[in-house]
Structures are given as C-alpha cells and as structure tokens.
mmCIF file of C-alpha atoms in Angstrom:
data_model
loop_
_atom_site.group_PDB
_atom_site.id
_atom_site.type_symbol
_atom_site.label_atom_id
_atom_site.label_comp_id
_atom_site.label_asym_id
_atom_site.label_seq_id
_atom_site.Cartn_x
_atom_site.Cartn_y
_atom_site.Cartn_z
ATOM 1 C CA UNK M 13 -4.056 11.313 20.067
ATOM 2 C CA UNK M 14 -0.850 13.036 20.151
ATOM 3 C CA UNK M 15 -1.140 17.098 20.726
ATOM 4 C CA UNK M 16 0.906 18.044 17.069
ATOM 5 C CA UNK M 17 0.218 20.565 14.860
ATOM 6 C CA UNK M 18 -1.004 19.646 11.468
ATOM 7 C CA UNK M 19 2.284 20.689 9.573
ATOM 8 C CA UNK M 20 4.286 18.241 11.442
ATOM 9 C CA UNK M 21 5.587 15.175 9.394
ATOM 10 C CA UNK M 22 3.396 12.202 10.681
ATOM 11 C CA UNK M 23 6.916 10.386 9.675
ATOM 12 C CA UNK M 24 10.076 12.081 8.849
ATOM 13 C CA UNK M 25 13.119 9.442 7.736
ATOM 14 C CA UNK M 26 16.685 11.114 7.308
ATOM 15 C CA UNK M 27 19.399 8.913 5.906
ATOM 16 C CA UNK M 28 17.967 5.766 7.106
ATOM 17 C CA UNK M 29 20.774 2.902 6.757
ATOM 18 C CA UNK M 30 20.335 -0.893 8.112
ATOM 19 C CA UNK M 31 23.060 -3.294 7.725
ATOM 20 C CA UNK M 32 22.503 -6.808 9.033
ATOM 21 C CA UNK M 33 26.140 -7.898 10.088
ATOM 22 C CA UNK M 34 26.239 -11.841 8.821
ATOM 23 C CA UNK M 35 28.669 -13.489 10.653
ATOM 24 C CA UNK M 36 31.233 -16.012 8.802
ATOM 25 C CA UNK M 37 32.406 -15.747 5.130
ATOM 26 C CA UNK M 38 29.571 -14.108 3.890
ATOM 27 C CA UNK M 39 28.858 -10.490 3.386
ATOM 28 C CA UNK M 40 26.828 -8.219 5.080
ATOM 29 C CA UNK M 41 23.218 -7.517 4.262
ATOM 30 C CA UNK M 42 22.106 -3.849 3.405
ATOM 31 C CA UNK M 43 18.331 -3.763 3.520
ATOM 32 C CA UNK M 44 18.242 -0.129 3.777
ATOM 33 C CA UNK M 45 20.374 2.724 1.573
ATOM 34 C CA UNK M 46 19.849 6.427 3.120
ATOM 35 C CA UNK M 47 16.194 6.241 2.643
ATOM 36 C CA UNK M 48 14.723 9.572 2.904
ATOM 37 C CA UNK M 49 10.430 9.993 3.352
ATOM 38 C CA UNK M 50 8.332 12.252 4.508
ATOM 39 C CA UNK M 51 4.381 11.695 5.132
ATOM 40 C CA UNK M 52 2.348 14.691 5.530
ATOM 41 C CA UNK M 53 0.108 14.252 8.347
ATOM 42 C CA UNK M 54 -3.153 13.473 7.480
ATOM 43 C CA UNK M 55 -1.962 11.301 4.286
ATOM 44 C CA UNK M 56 -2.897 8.257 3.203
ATOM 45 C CA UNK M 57 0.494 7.111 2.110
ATOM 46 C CA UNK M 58 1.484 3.757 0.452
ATOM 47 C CA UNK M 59 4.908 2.261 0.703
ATOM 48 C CA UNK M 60 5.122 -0.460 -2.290
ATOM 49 C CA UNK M 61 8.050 -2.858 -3.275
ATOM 50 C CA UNK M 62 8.449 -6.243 -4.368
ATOM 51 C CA UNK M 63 9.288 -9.008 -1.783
ATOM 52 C CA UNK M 64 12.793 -8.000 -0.339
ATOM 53 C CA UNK M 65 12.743 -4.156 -1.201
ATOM 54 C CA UNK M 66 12.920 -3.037 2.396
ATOM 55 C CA UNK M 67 9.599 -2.633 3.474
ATOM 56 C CA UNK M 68 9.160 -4.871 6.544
ATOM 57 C CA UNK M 69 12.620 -3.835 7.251
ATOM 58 C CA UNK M 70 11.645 0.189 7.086
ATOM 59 C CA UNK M 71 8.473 -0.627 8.977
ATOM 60 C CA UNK M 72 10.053 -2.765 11.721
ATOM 61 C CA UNK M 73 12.572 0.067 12.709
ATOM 62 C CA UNK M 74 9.447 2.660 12.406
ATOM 63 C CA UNK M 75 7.884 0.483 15.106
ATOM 64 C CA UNK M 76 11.059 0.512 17.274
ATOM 65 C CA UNK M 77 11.232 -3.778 16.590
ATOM 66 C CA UNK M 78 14.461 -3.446 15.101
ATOM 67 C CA UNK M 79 17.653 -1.218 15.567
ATOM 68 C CA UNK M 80 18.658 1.222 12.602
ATOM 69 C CA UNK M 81 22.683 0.798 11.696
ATOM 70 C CA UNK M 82 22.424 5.180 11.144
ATOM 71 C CA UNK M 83 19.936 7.884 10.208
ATOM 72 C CA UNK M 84 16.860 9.172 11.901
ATOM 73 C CA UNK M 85 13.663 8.691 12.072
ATOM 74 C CA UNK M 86 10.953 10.899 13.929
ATOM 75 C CA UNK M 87 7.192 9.722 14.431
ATOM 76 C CA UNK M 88 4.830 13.229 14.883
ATOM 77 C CA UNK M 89 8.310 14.758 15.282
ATOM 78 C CA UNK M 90 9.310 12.670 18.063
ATOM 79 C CA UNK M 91 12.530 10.736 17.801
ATOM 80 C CA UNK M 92 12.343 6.984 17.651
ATOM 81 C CA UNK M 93 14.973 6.890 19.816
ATOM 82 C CA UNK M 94 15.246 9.981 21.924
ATOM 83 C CA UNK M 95 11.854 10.519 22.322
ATOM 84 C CA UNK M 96 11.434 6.777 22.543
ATOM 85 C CA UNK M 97 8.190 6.502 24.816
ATOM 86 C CA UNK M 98 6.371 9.189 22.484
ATOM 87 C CA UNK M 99 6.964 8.462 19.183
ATOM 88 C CA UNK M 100 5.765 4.942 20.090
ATOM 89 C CA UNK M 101 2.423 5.799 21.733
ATOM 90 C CA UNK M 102 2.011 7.961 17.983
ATOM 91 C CA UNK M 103 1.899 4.746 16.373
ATOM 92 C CA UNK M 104 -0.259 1.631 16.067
ATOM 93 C CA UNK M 105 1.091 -1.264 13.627
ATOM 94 C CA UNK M 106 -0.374 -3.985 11.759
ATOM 95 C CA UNK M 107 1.760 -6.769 10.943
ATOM 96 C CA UNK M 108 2.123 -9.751 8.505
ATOM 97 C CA UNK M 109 2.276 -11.853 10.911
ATOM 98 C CA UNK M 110 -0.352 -13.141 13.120
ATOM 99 C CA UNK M 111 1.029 -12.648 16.565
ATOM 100 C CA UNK M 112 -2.144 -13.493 18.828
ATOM 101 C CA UNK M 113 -2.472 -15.189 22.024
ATOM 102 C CA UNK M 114 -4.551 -18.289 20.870
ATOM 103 C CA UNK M 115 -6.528 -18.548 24.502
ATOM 104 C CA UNK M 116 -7.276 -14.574 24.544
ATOM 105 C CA UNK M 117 -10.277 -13.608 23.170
ATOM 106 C CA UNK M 118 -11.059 -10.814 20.914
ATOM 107 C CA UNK M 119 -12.177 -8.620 23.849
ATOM 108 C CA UNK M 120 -9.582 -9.980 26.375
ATOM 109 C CA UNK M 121 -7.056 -8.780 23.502
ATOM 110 C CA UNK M 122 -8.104 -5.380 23.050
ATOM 111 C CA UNK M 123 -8.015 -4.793 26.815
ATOM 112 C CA UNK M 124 -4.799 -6.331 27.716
ATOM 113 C CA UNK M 125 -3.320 -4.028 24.847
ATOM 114 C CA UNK M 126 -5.292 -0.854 26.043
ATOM 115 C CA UNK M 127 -3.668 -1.511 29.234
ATOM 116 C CA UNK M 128 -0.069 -1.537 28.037
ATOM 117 C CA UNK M 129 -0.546 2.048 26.549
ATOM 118 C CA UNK M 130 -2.383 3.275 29.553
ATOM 119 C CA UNK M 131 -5.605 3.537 28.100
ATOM 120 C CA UNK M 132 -8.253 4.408 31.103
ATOM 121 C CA UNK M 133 -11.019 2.315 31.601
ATOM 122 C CA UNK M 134 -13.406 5.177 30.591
ATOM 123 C CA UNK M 135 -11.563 5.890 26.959
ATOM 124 C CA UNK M 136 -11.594 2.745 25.772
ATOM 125 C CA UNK M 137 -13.487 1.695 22.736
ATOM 126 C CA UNK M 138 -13.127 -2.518 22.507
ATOM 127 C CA UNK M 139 -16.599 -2.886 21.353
ATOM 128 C CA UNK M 140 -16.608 0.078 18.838
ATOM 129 C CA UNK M 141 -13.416 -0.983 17.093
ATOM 130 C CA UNK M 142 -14.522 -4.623 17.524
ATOM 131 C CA UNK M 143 -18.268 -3.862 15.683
ATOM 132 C CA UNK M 144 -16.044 -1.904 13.116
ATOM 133 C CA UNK M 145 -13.895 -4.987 12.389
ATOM 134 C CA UNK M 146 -16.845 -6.972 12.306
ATOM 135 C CA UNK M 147 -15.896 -9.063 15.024
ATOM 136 C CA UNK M 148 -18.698 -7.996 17.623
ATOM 137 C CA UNK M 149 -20.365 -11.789 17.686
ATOM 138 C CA UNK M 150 -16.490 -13.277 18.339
ATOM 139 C CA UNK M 151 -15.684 -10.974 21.227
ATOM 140 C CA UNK M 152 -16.061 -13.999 23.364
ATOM 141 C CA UNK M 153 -14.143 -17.110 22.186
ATOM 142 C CA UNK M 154 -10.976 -17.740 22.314
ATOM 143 C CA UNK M 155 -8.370 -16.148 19.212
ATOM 144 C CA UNK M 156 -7.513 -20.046 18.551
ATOM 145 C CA UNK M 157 -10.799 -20.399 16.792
ATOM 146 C CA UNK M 158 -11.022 -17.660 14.646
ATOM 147 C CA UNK M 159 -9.999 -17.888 10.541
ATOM 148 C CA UNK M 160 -6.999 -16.240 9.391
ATOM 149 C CA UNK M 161 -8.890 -13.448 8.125
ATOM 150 C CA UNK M 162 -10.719 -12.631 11.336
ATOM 151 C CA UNK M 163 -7.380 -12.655 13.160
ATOM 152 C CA UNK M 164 -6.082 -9.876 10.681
ATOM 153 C CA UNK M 165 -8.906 -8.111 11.446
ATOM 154 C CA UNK M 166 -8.112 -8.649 14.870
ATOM 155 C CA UNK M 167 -4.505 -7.320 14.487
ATOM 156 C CA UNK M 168 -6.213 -3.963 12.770
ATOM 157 C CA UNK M 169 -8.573 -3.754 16.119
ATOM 158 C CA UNK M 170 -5.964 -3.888 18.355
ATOM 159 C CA UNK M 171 -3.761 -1.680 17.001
ATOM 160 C CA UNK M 172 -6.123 1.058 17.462
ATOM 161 C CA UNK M 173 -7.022 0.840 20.840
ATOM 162 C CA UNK M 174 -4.901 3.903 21.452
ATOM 163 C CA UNK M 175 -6.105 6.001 18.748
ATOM 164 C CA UNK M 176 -2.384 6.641 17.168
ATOM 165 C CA UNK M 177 -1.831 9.510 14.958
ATOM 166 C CA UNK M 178 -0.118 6.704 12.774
ATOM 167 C CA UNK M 179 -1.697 3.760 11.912
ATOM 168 C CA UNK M 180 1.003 1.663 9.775
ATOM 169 C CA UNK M 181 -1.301 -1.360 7.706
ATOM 170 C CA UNK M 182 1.742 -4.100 6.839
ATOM 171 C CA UNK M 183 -0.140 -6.049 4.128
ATOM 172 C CA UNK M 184 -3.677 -6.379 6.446
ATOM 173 C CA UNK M 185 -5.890 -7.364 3.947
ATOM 174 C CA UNK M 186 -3.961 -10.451 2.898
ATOM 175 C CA UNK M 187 -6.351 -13.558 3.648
ATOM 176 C CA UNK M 188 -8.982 -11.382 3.867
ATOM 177 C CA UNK M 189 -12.548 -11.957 1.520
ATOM 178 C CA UNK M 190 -13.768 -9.185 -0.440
ATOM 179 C CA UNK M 191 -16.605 -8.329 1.567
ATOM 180 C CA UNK M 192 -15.055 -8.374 5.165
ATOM 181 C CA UNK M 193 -11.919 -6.274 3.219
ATOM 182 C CA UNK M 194 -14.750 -3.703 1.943
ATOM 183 C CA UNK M 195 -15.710 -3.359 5.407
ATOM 184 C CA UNK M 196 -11.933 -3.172 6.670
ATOM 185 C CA UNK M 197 -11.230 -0.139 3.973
ATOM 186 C CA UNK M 198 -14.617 1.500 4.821
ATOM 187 C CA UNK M 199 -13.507 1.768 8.790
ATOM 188 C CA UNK M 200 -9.570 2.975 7.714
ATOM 189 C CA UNK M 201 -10.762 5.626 5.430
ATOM 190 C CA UNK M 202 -13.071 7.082 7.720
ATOM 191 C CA UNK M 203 -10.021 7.170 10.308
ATOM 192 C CA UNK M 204 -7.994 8.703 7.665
ATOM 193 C CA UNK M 205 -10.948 11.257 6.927
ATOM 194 C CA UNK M 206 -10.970 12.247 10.958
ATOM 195 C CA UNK M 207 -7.139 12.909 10.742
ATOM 196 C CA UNK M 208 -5.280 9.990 11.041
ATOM 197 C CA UNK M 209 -2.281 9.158 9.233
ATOM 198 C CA UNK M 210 -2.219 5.783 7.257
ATOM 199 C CA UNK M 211 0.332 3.984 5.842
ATOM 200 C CA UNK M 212 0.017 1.361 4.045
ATOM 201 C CA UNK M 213 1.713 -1.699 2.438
ATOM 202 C CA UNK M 214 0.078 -4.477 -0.084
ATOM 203 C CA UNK M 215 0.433 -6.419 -3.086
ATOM 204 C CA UNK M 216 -2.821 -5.441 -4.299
ATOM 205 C CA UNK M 217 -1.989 -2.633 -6.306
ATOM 206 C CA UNK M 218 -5.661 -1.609 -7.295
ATOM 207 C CA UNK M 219 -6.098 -0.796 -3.504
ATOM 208 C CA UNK M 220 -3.124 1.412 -3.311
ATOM 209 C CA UNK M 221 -4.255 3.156 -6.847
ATOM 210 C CA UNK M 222 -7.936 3.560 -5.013
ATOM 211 C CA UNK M 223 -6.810 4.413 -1.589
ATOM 212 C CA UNK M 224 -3.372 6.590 -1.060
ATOM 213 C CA UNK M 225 -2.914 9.991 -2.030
ATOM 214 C CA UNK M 226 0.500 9.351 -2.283
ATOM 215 C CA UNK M 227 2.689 6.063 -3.391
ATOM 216 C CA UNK M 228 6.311 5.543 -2.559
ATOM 217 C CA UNK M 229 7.946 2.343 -4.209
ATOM 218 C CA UNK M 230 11.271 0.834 -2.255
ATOM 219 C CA UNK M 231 13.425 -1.248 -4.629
ATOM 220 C CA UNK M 232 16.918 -3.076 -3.289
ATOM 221 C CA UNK M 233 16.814 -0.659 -0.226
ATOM 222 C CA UNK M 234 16.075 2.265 -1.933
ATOM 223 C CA UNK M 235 13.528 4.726 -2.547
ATOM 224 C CA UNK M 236 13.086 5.151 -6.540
ATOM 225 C CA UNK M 237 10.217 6.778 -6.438
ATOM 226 C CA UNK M 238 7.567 9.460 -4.047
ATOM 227 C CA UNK M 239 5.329 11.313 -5.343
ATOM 228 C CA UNK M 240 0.939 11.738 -5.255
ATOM 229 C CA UNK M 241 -0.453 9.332 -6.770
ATOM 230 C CA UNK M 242 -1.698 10.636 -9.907
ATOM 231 C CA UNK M 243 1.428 12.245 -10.901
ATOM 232 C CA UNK M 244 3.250 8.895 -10.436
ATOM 233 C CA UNK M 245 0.802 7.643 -12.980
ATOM 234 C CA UNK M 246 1.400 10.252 -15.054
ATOM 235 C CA UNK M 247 4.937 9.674 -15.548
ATOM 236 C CA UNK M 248 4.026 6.155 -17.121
ATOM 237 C CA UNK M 249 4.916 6.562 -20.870
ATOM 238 C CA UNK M 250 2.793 3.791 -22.027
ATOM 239 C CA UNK M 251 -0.926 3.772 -23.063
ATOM 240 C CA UNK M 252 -3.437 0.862 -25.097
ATOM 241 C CA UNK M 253 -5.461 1.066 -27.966
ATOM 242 C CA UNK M 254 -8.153 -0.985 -28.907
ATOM 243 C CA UNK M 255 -9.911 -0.653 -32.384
ATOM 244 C CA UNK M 256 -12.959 -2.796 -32.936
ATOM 245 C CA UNK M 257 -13.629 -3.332 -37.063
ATOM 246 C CA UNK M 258 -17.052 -3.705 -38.621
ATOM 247 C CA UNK M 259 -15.997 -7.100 -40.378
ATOM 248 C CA UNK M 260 -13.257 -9.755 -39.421
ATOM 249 C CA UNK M 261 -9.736 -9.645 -41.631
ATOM 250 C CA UNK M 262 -6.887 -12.131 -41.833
ATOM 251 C CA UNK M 263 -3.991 -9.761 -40.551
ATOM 252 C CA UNK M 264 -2.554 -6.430 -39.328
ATOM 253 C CA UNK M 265 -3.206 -3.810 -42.198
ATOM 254 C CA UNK M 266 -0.034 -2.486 -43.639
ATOM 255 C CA UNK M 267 -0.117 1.252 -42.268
ATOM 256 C CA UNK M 268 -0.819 -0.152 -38.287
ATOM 257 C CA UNK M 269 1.901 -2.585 -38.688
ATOM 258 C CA UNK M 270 4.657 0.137 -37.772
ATOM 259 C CA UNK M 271 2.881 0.219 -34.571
ATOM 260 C CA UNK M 272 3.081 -3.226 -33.884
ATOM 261 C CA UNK M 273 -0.143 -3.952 -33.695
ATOM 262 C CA UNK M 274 -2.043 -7.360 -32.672
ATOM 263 C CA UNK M 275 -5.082 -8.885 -34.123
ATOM 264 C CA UNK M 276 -7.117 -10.801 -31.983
ATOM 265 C CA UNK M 277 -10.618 -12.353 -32.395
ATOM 266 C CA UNK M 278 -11.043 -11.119 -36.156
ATOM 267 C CA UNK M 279 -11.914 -7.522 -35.776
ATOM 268 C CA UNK M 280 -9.577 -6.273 -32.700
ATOM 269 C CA UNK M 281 -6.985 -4.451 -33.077
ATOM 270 C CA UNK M 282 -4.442 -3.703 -30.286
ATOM 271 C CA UNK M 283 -2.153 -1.140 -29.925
ATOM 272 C CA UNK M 284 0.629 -0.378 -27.126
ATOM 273 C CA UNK M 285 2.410 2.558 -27.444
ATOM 274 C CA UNK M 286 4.313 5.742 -26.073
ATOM 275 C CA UNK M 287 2.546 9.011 -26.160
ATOM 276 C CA UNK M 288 5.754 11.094 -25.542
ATOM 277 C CA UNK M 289 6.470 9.339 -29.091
ATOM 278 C CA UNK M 290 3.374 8.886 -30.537
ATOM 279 C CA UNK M 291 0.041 10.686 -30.987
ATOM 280 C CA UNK M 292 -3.410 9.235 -31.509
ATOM 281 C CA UNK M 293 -4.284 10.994 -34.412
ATOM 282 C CA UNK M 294 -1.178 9.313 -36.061
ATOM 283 C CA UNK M 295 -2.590 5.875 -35.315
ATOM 284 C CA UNK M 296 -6.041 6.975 -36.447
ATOM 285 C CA UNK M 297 -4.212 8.356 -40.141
ATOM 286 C CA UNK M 298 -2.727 4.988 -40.344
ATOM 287 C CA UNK M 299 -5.779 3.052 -39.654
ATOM 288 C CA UNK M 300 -8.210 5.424 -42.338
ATOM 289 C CA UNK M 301 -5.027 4.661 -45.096
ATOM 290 C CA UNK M 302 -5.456 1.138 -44.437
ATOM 291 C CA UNK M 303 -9.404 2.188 -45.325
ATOM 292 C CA UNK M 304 -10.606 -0.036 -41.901
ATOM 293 C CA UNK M 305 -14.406 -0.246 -40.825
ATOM 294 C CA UNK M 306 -14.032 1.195 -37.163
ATOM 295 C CA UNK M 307 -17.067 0.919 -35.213
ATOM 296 C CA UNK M 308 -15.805 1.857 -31.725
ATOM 297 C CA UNK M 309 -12.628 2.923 -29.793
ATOM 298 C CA UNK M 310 -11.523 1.987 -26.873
ATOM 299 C CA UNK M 311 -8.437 3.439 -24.706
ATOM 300 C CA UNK M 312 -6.759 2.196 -21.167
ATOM 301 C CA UNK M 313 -4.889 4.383 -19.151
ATOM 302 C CA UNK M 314 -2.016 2.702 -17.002
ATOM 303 C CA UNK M 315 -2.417 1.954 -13.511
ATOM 304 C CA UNK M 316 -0.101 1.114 -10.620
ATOM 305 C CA UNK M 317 0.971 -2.175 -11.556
ATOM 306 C CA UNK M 318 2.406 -0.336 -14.872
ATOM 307 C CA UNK M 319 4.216 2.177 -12.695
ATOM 308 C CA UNK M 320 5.227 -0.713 -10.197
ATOM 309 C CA UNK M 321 7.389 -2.810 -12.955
ATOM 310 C CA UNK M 322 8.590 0.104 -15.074
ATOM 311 C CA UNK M 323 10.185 1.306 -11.734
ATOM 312 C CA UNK M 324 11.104 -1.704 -10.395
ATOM 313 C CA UNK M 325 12.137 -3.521 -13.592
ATOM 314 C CA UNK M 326 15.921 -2.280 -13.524
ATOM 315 C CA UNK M 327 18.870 -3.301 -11.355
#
C-alpha cells in the first residue's frame, strides 16, 4: 500500500466540473457542478444517486478514464493528474461493466493485472483473493464460461491484486446471489477493518444503510447531501405508526382521523407522520379519546431509501 499517514484524505475533490461538449445544435452536457468530497481514510464511504446523478461520471475521472473540464482531485493526496502514476497505483476500481478477456482465465487475469502494476512474483496473492471471491475451483477455465455473477466477482479480485489504499466498488454486487454477495461483503469489510478505504456505489440501499459509515447522495451533478450515516437518517422528518386493536371496526375513529390514518385488515391502524410536528403521546391521547382496544404498538424508523427520495425528490 501507499506510505500515507492516516489523516490524509483517501479522496479529496475540489470544485470538480465535467462538461461533455455535444457537437451540433444541441447543448452541452454538465454531468458534474463543483462537486466537493472528502473521504477520511479508513472510511467506508457510499456515493448514492439515481441513474444519471453523476456517479459513473465522478468515478470514471477518479480512475483517470475520463478527463475533468476543471477542479481537482487528489487520491491519498496525490494529484490525479500531477501525480498521475501515484494516485493511480492508490486505487483499485470495480466497474459496471464486465470488461474481461473471455479466453483468460481467472488466474491468468489476476497475473496479467499484477504485472501491469508491478506486482513481484513473491507479493502476489491470486489464490488468496481468488479463495476470497470464491472462485478458487474456476481459477482454471477460461472467463468465457463463467456466470455474470462470477465475473463481478472476478472484477472485485482483480482489482485488488495491488492492495490499493482505495478500493472504489461501482455497483459490484449487481447480478450477484445472496449467498456469493454475503461472502463478497464479508471479504470487503474485513479489508475495510485492516485499513482500506472503500467506496462504494449501489442501488441496494439496505447495503449502504448496513455497510458505510458515511453516505453521500449526487443528484443532477451535484452533491445535496454528506454526512455519517446515522445523522443523515436522522435528518428524515418522517416516522410510522402501527396500532394493532383487540377487535376489528369499520373505519378510522374520529380523534386519529386528523392524522390521516389508514385502516387495514380490521384492527390496523397506520400512521405516517412528522415528529418535528407531532409527538407520540399526541397520537396515543387521540387514540384513548376514541376509547380503542390497543393490544400492541409497533414503530418503524426510516431508512436510506426514505433519505434517498426526500433528497432526491426536488429539481
């Protein structure tokens, strides 16, 4: 790995712009609007958008695959572009795509790549990272004949075969089945534990609420939101109540109707509602007016997916 200290950025981004110049009548494409991120090394960071926000865009440039229109960006606190040679060997990517040789195999891959980054003979680790992806009894055939889940996993393996302080995961469990995704997760987080920095992109929100510390969310370009985790959640005005009745009625009661409240199934009641606005023990004084049987409570807390839409939902 790279010789940093532990209070260097794994990824400082300063003013990032990207125009794509369209040629013709039409207008230019911004992908990018002075996006501004910092990852603490050692994170386990998650960069979330919808399709089109900017994040293979952000990624691409990280990776030195595409050419930023202005701004910085510095990888362990080398420059992407000064430092060129550097902050490339500090990173390993994993992308969408599934860009494989098809008559390589899995071992053949890992080895050709540890080459290109100089890896010596000695320090290589093809069969440990290929064991870890579960891909130890398809070392030997040829990439054409693995499924589209082993070849992600394939993508993860080689991207590691230089042990990069950065390890940037575009969407790499997509295609993947739960188990084999288990084991993927189980491998990354013990990385993450031994001091690598992860970043991470995917549409399954649950993973991102399980696994990052810390969730950015890019929206038309921009960065509306980067902060831990929890305290993105927190932020999320919105919370459900469920109230299960002793006996099945006909309709709303008149006291929980200012809540708008749902009936469902006879004997559920279900509230949404704002707790900046609204306290608990207001809905509960409603629903003992009303004189209801309530045998059990239930609350949900929002996840990611809440936070996702309510800062996405605009513009």
């Amino acid at each position: 790995m790279t010789d940093i200290t532990s209070t260097t950025p794994a990824l400082r981004v300063r003013d990032l712009t990207k125009i794509y110049r369209i040629k013709g009548p039409a207008p230019d494409k911004t992908a990018l609007k002075s996006i501004n991120l910092e990852v603490k090394h050692g994170s386990f960071f998650g960069l979330l958008g919808p399709n089109g926000a900017g994040k293979s865009t952000l990624i691409n440039i990280i990776a030195g695959l595409v050419n930023k229109t202005s701004g910085e960006v510095q990888i362990c606190g080398f420059d992407t572009v000064k430092d060129m040679r550097a902050a490339r060997s500090a990173v390993g990517v994993v992308p969408q795509e599934l860009n494989l040789d098809a008559f390589f195999t899995p071992r053949e891959v890992m080895e050709f790549q540890a080459g290109l980054y100089g890896v010596p003979k000695s320090e290589r680790r093809t069969d440990e990272i290929l064991a870890a992806m579960g891909l130890s009894d398809k070392a030997d055939v040829y990439a054409r004949t693995l499924s589209g889940g082993m070849r992600r996993r394939l993508l993860v393996a080689k991207a590691m075969v230089h042990r990069p302080e950065v390890l940037i995961l575009d969407e790499p469990t997509a295609g993947v089945d739960i188990e084999l995704r288990q084991q993927l997760w189980n491998y990354v987080k013990k990385l993450n534990e031994e001091g690598t920095t992860i970043i991470l992109t995917t549409h399954y929100l649950e993973e991102a609420e399980e696994l990052c510390d810390t969730i950015a969310i890019i929206n038309h370009g921009e960065v509306v939101a980067c902060e831990p985790t929890e305290a993105l959640l927190g932020k999320i005005d919105i919370k459900n109540v469920c109230l299960l009745l002793g006996h099945d009625i006909t309709e709303v009661p008149e006291h929980l109707k200012q809540f708008n409240a749902t009936l469902s199934h006879g004997r559920r009641i279900n509230i949404s509602y704002h707790p900046s606005e609204t306290k608990m023990a207001k809905i509960l004084t409603a629903a003992a007016d009303d004189g209801l049987d309530i045998v059990d409570l239930t609350t949900e807390e929002p996840d990611l997916e809440d936070a996702f839409l309510q800062m996405t939902s605009s513009g």
